[in-house]
PDB file of C-alpha atoms in Angstrom:
ATOM      1  CA  UNK A 314      59.513-175.968 -48.308  1.00 47.00           C
ATOM      2  CA  UNK A 315      57.887-176.256 -44.915  1.00 44.00           C
ATOM      3  CA  UNK A 316      61.043-174.769 -43.350  1.00 50.00           C
ATOM      4  CA  UNK A 317      60.833-171.739 -45.649  1.00 45.00           C
ATOM      5  CA  UNK A 318      57.154-171.215 -44.916  1.00 48.00           C
ATOM      6  CA  UNK A 319      57.796-171.466 -41.241  1.00 48.00           C
ATOM      7  CA  UNK A 320      60.668-168.978 -41.397  1.00 50.00           C
ATOM      8  CA  UNK A 321      58.651-166.637 -43.624  1.00 49.00           C
ATOM      9  CA  UNK A 322      55.753-166.638 -41.200  1.00 56.00           C
ATOM     10  CA  UNK A 323      58.087-166.099 -38.329  1.00 57.00           C
ATOM     11  CA  UNK A 324      59.768-163.181 -40.100  1.00 57.00           C
ATOM     12  CA  UNK A 325      56.399-161.691 -40.964  1.00 61.00           C
ATOM     13  CA  UNK A 326      55.424-161.811 -37.307  1.00 64.00           C
ATOM     14  CA  UNK A 327      58.661-160.098 -36.351  1.00 57.00           C
ATOM     15  CA  UNK A 328      58.209-157.520 -39.097  1.00 59.00           C
ATOM     16  CA  UNK A 329      54.699-156.715 -37.899  1.00 61.00           C
ATOM     17  CA  UNK A 330      55.876-156.401 -34.325  1.00 59.00           C
ATOM     18  CA  UNK A 331      58.715-154.093 -35.365  1.00 56.00           C
ATOM     19  CA  UNK A 332      56.349-151.930 -37.401  1.00 57.00           C
ATOM     20  CA  UNK A 333      54.284-151.330 -34.284  1.00 57.00           C
ATOM     21  CA  UNK A 334      57.321-149.990 -32.461  1.00 57.00           C
ATOM     22  CA  UNK A 335      58.695-148.124 -35.478  1.00 54.00           C
ATOM     23  CA  UNK A 336      55.419-146.305 -36.370  1.00 54.00           C
ATOM     24  CA  UNK A 337      55.609-143.745 -33.518  1.00 63.00           C
ATOM     25  CA  UNK A 338      59.193-143.005 -34.476  1.00 58.00           C
ATOM     26  CA  UNK A 339      58.207-142.554 -38.134  1.00 58.00           C
ATOM     27  CA  UNK A 340      55.272-140.361 -37.116  1.00 54.00           C
ATOM     28  CA  UNK A 341      57.501-138.142 -34.990  1.00 60.00           C
ATOM     29  CA  UNK A 342      60.122-137.957 -37.735  1.00 59.00           C
ATOM     30  CA  UNK A 343      57.512-137.041 -40.360  1.00 61.00           C
ATOM     31  CA  UNK A 344      55.678-134.638 -38.068  1.00 60.00           C
ATOM     32  CA  UNK A 345      57.761-131.542 -38.994  1.00 68.00           C
ATOM     33  CA  UNK A 346      57.319-132.285 -42.684  1.00 60.00           C
ATOM     34  CA  UNK A 347      53.590-132.813 -42.210  1.00 66.00           C
ATOM     35  CA  UNK A 348      53.291-129.658 -40.152  1.00 62.00           C
ATOM     36  CA  UNK A 349      55.150-127.601 -42.731  1.00 67.00           C
ATOM     37  CA  UNK A 350      52.968-128.980 -45.525  1.00 68.00           C
ATOM     38  CA  UNK A 351      49.792-128.300 -43.495  1.00 67.00           C
ATOM     39  CA  UNK A 352      50.990-124.781 -42.701  1.00 67.00           C
ATOM     40  CA  UNK A 353      51.731-124.065 -46.357  1.00 63.00           C
ATOM     41  CA  UNK A 354      48.337-125.385 -47.402  1.00 67.00           C
ATOM     42  CA  UNK A 355      46.638-123.392 -44.664  1.00 67.00           C
ATOM     43  CA  UNK A 356      48.427-120.205 -45.663  1.00 66.00           C
ATOM     44  CA  UNK A 357      47.534-120.750 -49.303  1.00 64.00           C
ATOM     45  CA  UNK A 358      43.914-121.431 -48.361  1.00 74.00           C
ATOM     46  CA  UNK A 359      43.888-118.383 -46.066  1.00 71.00           C
ATOM     47  CA  UNK A 360      45.306-116.133 -48.775  1.00 74.00           C
ATOM     48  CA  UNK A 361      42.821-117.488 -51.285  1.00 75.00           C
ATOM     49  CA  UNK A 362      39.980-116.808 -48.868  1.00 78.00           C
ATOM     50  CA  UNK A 363      41.245-113.275 -48.239  1.00 80.00           C
ATOM     51  CA  UNK A 364      41.469-112.594 -51.969  1.00 79.00           C
ATOM     52  CA  UNK A 365      38.048-114.149 -52.535  1.00 79.00           C
ATOM     53  CA  UNK A 366      36.507-112.082 -49.729  1.00 80.00           C
ATOM     54  CA  UNK A 367      38.092-108.921 -51.095  1.00 77.00           C
ATOM     55  CA  UNK A 368      36.779-109.674 -54.569  1.00 77.00           C
ATOM     56  CA  UNK A 369      33.299-110.398 -53.223  1.00 77.00           C
ATOM     57  CA  UNK A 370      33.362-107.214 -51.140  1.00 73.00           C
ATOM     58  CA  UNK A 371      34.202-105.120 -54.205  1.00 66.00           C
ATOM     59  CA  UNK A 372      31.518-106.869 -56.236  1.00 71.00           C
ATOM     60  CA  UNK A 373      28.994-106.232 -53.460  1.00 72.00           C
ATOM     61  CA  UNK A 374      29.871-102.525 -53.418  1.00 64.00           C
ATOM     62  CA  UNK A 375      29.450-102.319 -57.180  1.00 63.00           C
ATOM     63  CA  UNK A 376      26.137-104.206 -57.068  1.00 67.00           C
ATOM     64  CA  UNK A 377      24.867-102.020 -54.214  1.00 64.00           C
ATOM     65  CA  UNK A 378      25.806 -98.927 -56.181  1.00 56.00           C
ATOM     66  CA  UNK A 379      23.961-100.216 -59.243  1.00 58.00           C
ATOM     67  CA  UNK A 380      20.970-101.180 -57.103  1.00 61.00           C
ATOM     68  CA  UNK A 381      20.794 -97.673 -55.664  1.00 57.00           C
ATOM     69  CA  UNK A 382      20.879 -96.237 -59.175  1.00 51.00           C
ATOM     70  CA  UNK A 383      18.082 -98.580 -60.218  1.00 56.00           C
ATOM     71  CA  UNK A 384      16.023 -97.540 -57.185  1.00 57.00           C
ATOM     72  CA  UNK A 385      16.614 -93.867 -58.002  1.00 49.00           C
ATOM     73  CA  UNK A 386      15.592 -94.437 -61.622  1.00 54.00           C
ATOM     74  CA  UNK A 387      12.533 -96.382 -60.502  1.00 59.00           C
ATOM     75  CA  UNK A 388      11.485 -93.552 -58.176  1.00 61.00           C
ATOM     76  CA  UNK A 389      12.096 -90.992 -60.895  1.00 58.00           C
ATOM     77  CA  UNK A 390      10.069 -92.990 -63.409  1.00 63.00           C
ATOM     78  CA  UNK A 391       7.248 -93.280 -60.883  1.00 65.00           C
ATOM     79  CA  UNK A 392       7.258 -89.509 -60.324  1.00 62.00           C
ATOM     80  CA  UNK A 393       7.284 -88.800 -64.046  1.00 60.00           C
ATOM     81  CA  UNK A 394       4.492 -91.309 -64.626  1.00 66.00           C
ATOM     82  CA  UNK A 395       2.302 -89.611 -62.035  1.00 63.00           C
ATOM     83  CA  UNK A 396       3.193 -86.229 -63.484  1.00 63.00           C
ATOM     84  CA  UNK A 397       2.232 -87.406 -66.967  1.00 63.00           C
ATOM     85  CA  UNK A 398      -1.073 -88.754 -65.674  1.00 63.00           C
ATOM     86  CA  UNK A 399      -1.661 -85.389 -64.010  1.00 58.00           C
ATOM     87  CA  UNK A 400      -1.001 -83.562 -67.273  1.00 56.00           C
ATOM     88  CA  UNK A 401      -3.743 -85.546 -69.008  1.00 55.00           C
ATOM     89  CA  UNK A 402      -6.201 -84.507 -66.309  1.00 58.00           C
ATOM     90  CA  UNK A 403      -5.412 -80.825 -66.889  1.00 60.00           C
ATOM     91  CA  UNK A 404      -6.419 -80.828 -70.577  1.00 63.00           C
ATOM     92  CA  UNK A 405      -4.186 -77.768 -71.096  1.00 66.00           C
ATOM     93  CA  UNK A 406      -0.813 -77.210 -72.714  1.00 80.00           C
ATOM     94  CA  UNK A 407       1.879 -78.181 -70.228  1.00 83.00           C
ATOM     95  CA  UNK A 408       5.649 -78.463 -69.954  1.00 86.00           C
ATOM     96  CA  UNK A 409       7.704 -80.489 -67.500  1.00 87.00           C
ATOM     97  CA  UNK A 410      10.329 -78.555 -65.543  1.00 90.00           C
ATOM     98  CA  UNK A 411      12.836 -79.477 -62.848  1.00 90.00           C
ATOM     99  CA  UNK A 412      13.610 -77.671 -59.616  1.00 90.00           C
ATOM    100  CA  UNK A 413      16.980 -75.932 -59.464  1.00 90.00           C
ATOM    101  CA  UNK A 414      16.783 -74.324 -56.026  1.00 88.00           C
ATOM    102  CA  UNK A 415      14.452 -74.072 -53.029  1.00 86.00           C
ATOM    103  CA  UNK A 416      14.005 -71.099 -50.709  1.00 78.00           C
ATOM    104  CA  UNK A 417      11.780 -72.027 -47.749  1.00 66.00           C
ATOM    105  CA  UNK A 418      12.374 -69.147 -45.348  1.00 72.00           C
ATOM    106  CA  UNK A 419       9.733 -68.603 -42.640  1.00 69.00           C
ATOM    107  CA  UNK A 420       7.933 -65.907 -44.619  1.00 74.00           C
ATOM    108  CA  UNK A 421       9.182 -66.513 -48.141  1.00 83.00           C
ATOM    109  CA  UNK A 422       8.373 -69.745 -49.942  1.00 90.00           C
ATOM    110  CA  UNK A 423       9.818 -69.873 -53.462  1.00 93.00           C
ATOM    111  CA  UNK A 424      11.524 -72.347 -55.784  1.00 93.00           C
ATOM    112  CA  UNK A 425      13.514 -71.893 -58.989  1.00 94.00           C
ATOM    113  CA  UNK A 426      12.770 -74.043 -62.046  1.00 94.00           C
ATOM    114  CA  UNK A 427      14.839 -74.649 -65.181  1.00 93.00           C
ATOM    115  CA  UNK A 428      12.379 -73.153 -67.666  1.00 94.00           C
ATOM    116  CA  UNK A 429      12.127 -69.471 -68.656  1.00 95.00           C
ATOM    117  CA  UNK A 430      11.278 -67.097 -71.472  1.00 94.00           C
ATOM    118  CA  UNK A 431      12.948 -69.364 -74.017  1.00 93.00           C
ATOM    119  CA  UNK A 432      10.213 -71.940 -73.363  1.00 92.00           C
ATOM    120  CA  UNK A 433       7.425 -69.348 -73.213  1.00 92.00           C
ATOM    121  CA  UNK A 434       7.082 -69.078 -69.420  1.00 95.00           C
ATOM    122  CA  UNK A 435       5.352 -65.902 -68.216  1.00 94.00           C
ATOM    123  CA  UNK A 436       4.636 -64.009 -65.008  1.00 94.00           C
ATOM    124  CA  UNK A 437       1.631 -65.414 -63.190  1.00 93.00           C
ATOM    125  CA  UNK A 438       1.830 -68.803 -64.956  1.00 94.00           C
ATOM    126  CA  UNK A 439       0.391 -71.608 -62.786  1.00 93.00           C
ATOM    127  CA  UNK A 440       2.704 -74.385 -61.623  1.00 93.00           C
ATOM    128  CA  UNK A 441       1.402 -77.802 -60.517  1.00 90.00           C
ATOM    129  CA  UNK A 442       2.806 -81.179 -59.576  1.00 88.00           C
ATOM    130  CA  UNK A 443       1.254 -84.643 -59.827  1.00 83.00           C
ATOM    131  CA  UNK A 444      -0.899 -84.032 -56.742  1.00 87.00           C
ATOM    132  CA  UNK A 445      -2.089 -80.437 -56.896  1.00 88.00           C
ATOM    133  CA  UNK A 446      -1.366 -76.765 -57.461  1.00 92.00           C
ATOM    134  CA  UNK A 447       2.039 -75.592 -56.231  1.00 94.00           C
ATOM    135  CA  UNK A 448       1.992 -71.876 -57.021  1.00 95.00           C
ATOM    136  CA  UNK A 449       2.681 -69.408 -59.801  1.00 95.00           C
ATOM    137  CA  UNK A 450       5.655 -67.820 -61.529  1.00 96.00           C
ATOM    138  CA  UNK A 451       6.597 -64.382 -60.180  1.00 94.00           C
ATOM    139  CA  UNK A 452       9.824 -63.800 -62.102  1.00 95.00           C
ATOM    140  CA  UNK A 453      10.886 -65.074 -65.529  1.00 96.00           C
ATOM    141  CA  UNK A 454      14.480 -65.172 -66.732  1.00 94.00           C
ATOM    142  CA  UNK A 455      15.800 -66.349 -70.088  1.00 94.00           C
ATOM    143  CA  UNK A 456      16.469 -69.900 -68.875  1.00 93.00           C
ATOM    144  CA  UNK A 457      14.869 -70.144 -65.418  1.00 95.00           C
ATOM    145  CA  UNK A 458      11.916 -68.850 -63.429  1.00 96.00           C
ATOM    146  CA  UNK A 459      11.052 -68.160 -59.790  1.00 95.00           C
ATOM    147  CA  UNK A 460       7.854 -69.742 -58.483  1.00 95.00           C
ATOM    148  CA  UNK A 461       5.914 -68.387 -55.501  1.00 95.00           C
ATOM    149  CA  UNK A 462       4.411 -71.340 -53.616  1.00 95.00           C
ATOM    150  CA  UNK A 463       0.813 -71.331 -52.398  1.00 95.00           C
ATOM    151  CA  UNK A 464       2.019 -71.478 -48.760  1.00 94.00           C
ATOM    152  CA  UNK A 465       3.766 -68.106 -49.070  1.00 94.00           C
ATOM    153  CA  UNK A 466       1.863 -65.512 -46.966  1.00 93.00           C
ATOM    154  CA  UNK A 467       1.597 -63.186 -49.980  1.00 93.00           C
ATOM    155  CA  UNK A 468      -0.036 -65.829 -52.182  1.00 94.00           C
ATOM    156  CA  UNK A 469      -3.774 -66.345 -52.644  1.00 94.00           C
ATOM    157  CA  UNK A 470      -5.860 -68.479 -54.979  1.00 95.00           C
ATOM    158  CA  UNK A 471      -9.622 -68.616 -55.660  1.00 95.00           C
ATOM    159  CA  UNK A 472     -10.964 -72.014 -54.592  1.00 95.00           C
ATOM    160  CA  UNK A 473     -14.173 -73.889 -53.917  1.00 92.00           C
ATOM    161  CA  UNK A 474     -15.209 -76.852 -51.805  1.00 92.00           C
ATOM    162  CA  UNK A 475     -15.462 -79.768 -54.182  1.00 90.00           C
ATOM    163  CA  UNK A 476     -18.397 -81.292 -52.283  1.00 89.00           C
ATOM    164  CA  UNK A 477     -20.788 -78.351 -52.586  1.00 90.00           C
ATOM    165  CA  UNK A 478     -19.118 -75.701 -54.777  1.00 89.00           C
ATOM    166  CA  UNK A 479     -18.842 -73.170 -51.930  1.00 92.00           C
ATOM    167  CA  UNK A 480     -16.286 -70.544 -52.961  1.00 92.00           C
ATOM    168  CA  UNK A 481     -13.496 -69.014 -50.880  1.00 94.00           C
ATOM    169  CA  UNK A 482      -9.937 -67.705 -51.087  1.00 94.00           C
ATOM    170  CA  UNK A 483      -7.013 -69.899 -49.983  1.00 96.00           C
ATOM    171  CA  UNK A 484      -4.095 -67.856 -48.681  1.00 96.00           C
ATOM    172  CA  UNK A 485      -0.644 -68.926 -47.570  1.00 94.00           C
ATOM    173  CA  UNK A 486       0.174 -68.892 -43.873  1.00 93.00           C
ATOM    174  CA  UNK A 487       3.958 -68.961 -44.080  1.00 90.00           C
ATOM    175  CA  UNK A 488       3.936 -72.554 -42.814  1.00 88.00           C
ATOM    176  CA  UNK A 489       5.065 -75.302 -45.155  1.00 82.00           C
ATOM    177  CA  UNK A 490       1.968 -77.481 -44.868  1.00 89.00           C
ATOM    178  CA  UNK A 491      -0.775 -74.998 -44.141  1.00 94.00           C
ATOM    179  CA  UNK A 492      -3.230 -72.786 -46.032  1.00 96.00           C
ATOM    180  CA  UNK A 493      -6.187 -70.858 -44.665  1.00 96.00           C
ATOM    181  CA  UNK A 494      -9.580 -70.303 -46.248  1.00 95.00           C
ATOM    182  CA  UNK A 495     -10.840 -66.749 -45.999  1.00 90.00           C
ATOM    183  CA  UNK A 496     -14.319 -65.272 -46.170  1.00 86.00           C
ATOM    184  CA  UNK A 497     -16.188 -68.377 -45.031  1.00 90.00           C
ATOM    185  CA  UNK A 498     -18.924 -67.488 -42.502  1.00 90.00           C
ATOM    186  CA  UNK A 499     -19.255 -69.437 -39.279  1.00 89.00           C
ATOM    187  CA  UNK A 500     -22.348 -71.203 -40.594  1.00 89.00           C
ATOM    188  CA  UNK A 501     -20.684 -72.238 -43.880  1.00 90.00           C
ATOM    189  CA  UNK A 502     -21.096 -75.859 -44.942  1.00 92.00           C
ATOM    190  CA  UNK A 503     -17.509 -76.964 -44.579  1.00 94.00           C
ATOM    191  CA  UNK A 504     -16.375 -80.252 -43.065  1.00 93.00           C
ATOM    192  CA  UNK A 505     -13.160 -81.935 -42.011  1.00 95.00           C
ATOM    193  CA  UNK A 506     -11.644 -83.821 -44.952  1.00 94.00           C
ATOM    194  CA  UNK A 507     -13.364 -81.674 -47.601  1.00 94.00           C
ATOM    195  CA  UNK A 508     -11.363 -81.486 -50.823  1.00 93.00           C
ATOM    196  CA  UNK A 509     -10.556 -77.922 -51.867  1.00 93.00           C
ATOM    197  CA  UNK A 510     -10.081 -77.342 -55.600  1.00 91.00           C
ATOM    198  CA  UNK A 511      -9.287 -74.337 -57.753  1.00 90.00           C
ATOM    199  CA  UNK A 512     -12.397 -72.486 -58.905  1.00 90.00           C
ATOM    200  CA  UNK A 513     -10.889 -71.122 -62.120  1.00 86.00           C
ATOM    201  CA  UNK A 514     -12.053 -67.585 -61.298  1.00 87.00           C
ATOM    202  CA  UNK A 515      -9.610 -65.048 -62.661  1.00 80.00           C
ATOM    203  CA  UNK A 516      -8.596 -67.505 -65.405  1.00 77.00           C
ATOM    204  CA  UNK A 517      -5.105 -67.912 -63.950  1.00 86.00           C
ATOM    205  CA  UNK A 518      -5.237 -71.380 -62.411  1.00 88.00           C
ATOM    206  CA  UNK A 519      -6.844 -74.418 -64.079  1.00 83.00           C
ATOM    207  CA  UNK A 520     -10.285 -75.041 -62.612  1.00 84.00           C
ATOM    208  CA  UNK A 521     -11.130 -78.158 -60.632  1.00 85.00           C
ATOM    209  CA  UNK A 522      -7.525 -79.010 -59.779  1.00 87.00           C
ATOM    210  CA  UNK A 523      -6.693 -80.091 -56.185  1.00 90.00           C
ATOM    211  CA  UNK A 524      -5.443 -77.412 -53.828  1.00 94.00           C
ATOM    212  CA  UNK A 525      -5.730 -79.151 -50.457  1.00 94.00           C
ATOM    213  CA  UNK A 526      -7.819 -80.910 -47.836  1.00 95.00           C
ATOM    214  CA  UNK A 527      -9.507 -79.339 -44.798  1.00 96.00           C
ATOM    215  CA  UNK A 528      -7.685 -80.417 -41.636  1.00 96.00           C
ATOM    216  CA  UNK A 529      -9.022 -78.012 -38.993  1.00 95.00           C
ATOM    217  CA  UNK A 530     -12.083 -75.807 -38.451  1.00 93.00           C
ATOM    218  CA  UNK A 531     -12.275 -73.208 -35.683  1.00 92.00           C
ATOM    219  CA  UNK A 532     -15.457 -71.242 -35.032  1.00 88.00           C
ATOM    220  CA  UNK A 533     -15.366 -68.070 -32.948  1.00 86.00           C
ATOM    221  CA  UNK A 534     -18.741 -66.331 -32.352  1.00 84.00           C
ATOM    222  CA  UNK A 535     -16.848 -63.054 -31.936  1.00 85.00           C
ATOM    223  CA  UNK A 536     -15.453 -63.341 -35.447  1.00 86.00           C
ATOM    224  CA  UNK A 537     -17.524 -63.010 -38.626  1.00 85.00           C
ATOM    225  CA  UNK A 538     -15.641 -65.758 -40.459  1.00 89.00           C
ATOM    226  CA  UNK A 539     -14.561 -69.289 -39.607  1.00 91.00           C
ATOM    227  CA  UNK A 540     -10.891 -70.191 -39.449  1.00 93.00           C
ATOM    228  CA  UNK A 541     -10.457 -73.136 -41.811  1.00 95.00           C
ATOM    229  CA  UNK A 542      -7.013 -74.731 -42.191  1.00 96.00           C
ATOM    230  CA  UNK A 543      -6.125 -76.670 -45.328  1.00 97.00           C
ATOM    231  CA  UNK A 544      -3.192 -79.029 -45.952  1.00 96.00           C
ATOM    232  CA  UNK A 545      -1.853 -78.563 -49.516  1.00 96.00           C
ATOM    233  CA  UNK A 546      -2.305 -81.464 -51.906  1.00 92.00           C
ATOM    234  CA  UNK A 547       0.945 -80.695 -53.739  1.00 91.00           C
ATOM    235  CA  UNK A 548       4.143 -82.162 -52.321  1.00 90.00           C
ATOM    236  CA  UNK A 549       5.753 -78.778 -51.879  1.00 89.00           C
ATOM    237  CA  UNK A 550       8.808 -80.091 -50.046  1.00 85.00           C
ATOM    238  CA  UNK A 551       9.236 -83.299 -52.084  1.00 84.00           C
ATOM    239  CA  UNK A 552       8.452 -82.677 -55.756  1.00 81.00           C
ATOM    240  CA  UNK A 553      11.467 -82.465 -58.041  1.00 85.00           C
ATOM    241  CA  UNK A 554       9.557 -82.201 -61.308  1.00 85.00           C
ATOM    242  CA  UNK A 555       6.656 -79.807 -61.914  1.00 89.00           C
ATOM    243  CA  UNK A 556       4.356 -78.781 -64.737  1.00 87.00           C
ATOM    244  CA  UNK A 557       4.086 -75.339 -66.275  1.00 90.00           C
ATOM    245  CA  UNK A 558       0.492 -74.894 -67.425  1.00 87.00           C
ATOM    246  CA  UNK A 559      -0.778 -72.777 -70.294  1.00 86.00           C
ATOM    247  CA  UNK A 560      -4.559 -72.510 -69.814  1.00 77.00           C
ATOM    248  CA  UNK A 561      -6.606 -73.056 -72.941  1.00 71.00           C
ATOM    249  CA  UNK A 562      -7.681 -69.416 -72.883  1.00 65.00           C
ATOM    250  CA  UNK A 563      -4.090 -68.149 -72.644  1.00 64.00           C
ATOM    251  CA  UNK A 564      -3.276 -65.669 -75.428  1.00 64.00           C
ATOM    252  CA  UNK A 565       0.123 -64.382 -74.315  1.00 66.00           C
ATOM    253  CA  UNK A 566       3.544 -64.842 -75.954  1.00 59.00           C
ATOM    254  CA  UNK A 567       4.409 -68.294 -77.239  1.00 53.00           C
ATOM    255  CA  UNK A 568       7.552 -70.291 -76.603  1.00 49.00           C
ATOM    256  CA  UNK A 569      10.575 -69.734 -78.858  1.00 47.00           C
ATOM    257  CA  UNK A 570      10.543 -73.493 -79.460  1.00 45.00           C
ATOM    258  CA  UNK A 571       7.054 -74.969 -79.291  1.00 42.00           C
ATOM    259  CA  UNK A 572       8.603 -78.397 -79.458  1.00 34.00           C
ATOM    260  CA  UNK A 573       9.148 -78.219 -75.697  1.00 38.00           C
ATOM    261  CA  UNK A 574       5.472 -77.906 -74.875  1.00 40.00           C
ATOM    262  CA  UNK A 575       2.831 -80.594 -75.102  1.00 38.00           C
ATOM    263  CA  UNK A 576      -0.780 -79.998 -76.092  1.00 37.00           C
ATOM    264  CA  UNK A 577      -3.076 -82.423 -74.276  1.00 34.00           C
TER     265      UNK A 577
END
């Protein structure tokens, strides 16, 4: 028994010593197999990552597209909300319309809206947005109308200074963001930042609705009137939805379908 144990221990020592010398040989022999397996796993992992990245890229594009649509809808809802709030302030019958075309030539400022005779639109009808008066209709078709903006040099509107009730006429200058008040004497009580509103004279435009804000005052002793520049309140180059207004005293033709209009 002792002889067996001694031989077994001796063999175990030899086996351990041989394993030390054999291990590098086994490692080298197995190295190609290990390398091939690692390469296959790496390629599989690489392909999976490529496919995953491609899938994520497509999902990101879809999500970005949806996000843009949501942002557009949010902006549109905000515009319509402001427009609706504006319609309550008017206390007149109104109708929402959308812009179809814009013509902003140097001396011709007009837009085309998608409402016409079918909805009861008429020549001279006032058009406003959520911030102020935009202009008036100058041509009515069956399904669309042309609106002359207040900045057009041929347009004028009776106004008054909201602070003191001083009356004047606001005329277009041909510039997109500029009106001029006429017939204000040099000693008139007008100040920078004064709010200019429609006076309602002539019964065409709703009274007390914003027209613009005074941004410049020039006094020339040689001239009988002051040169007062006003920035329009309406977003003439931004608004996409507008309101057609039927003043309470309007007695002209009615719309073919009164369901389009809203009495407020």
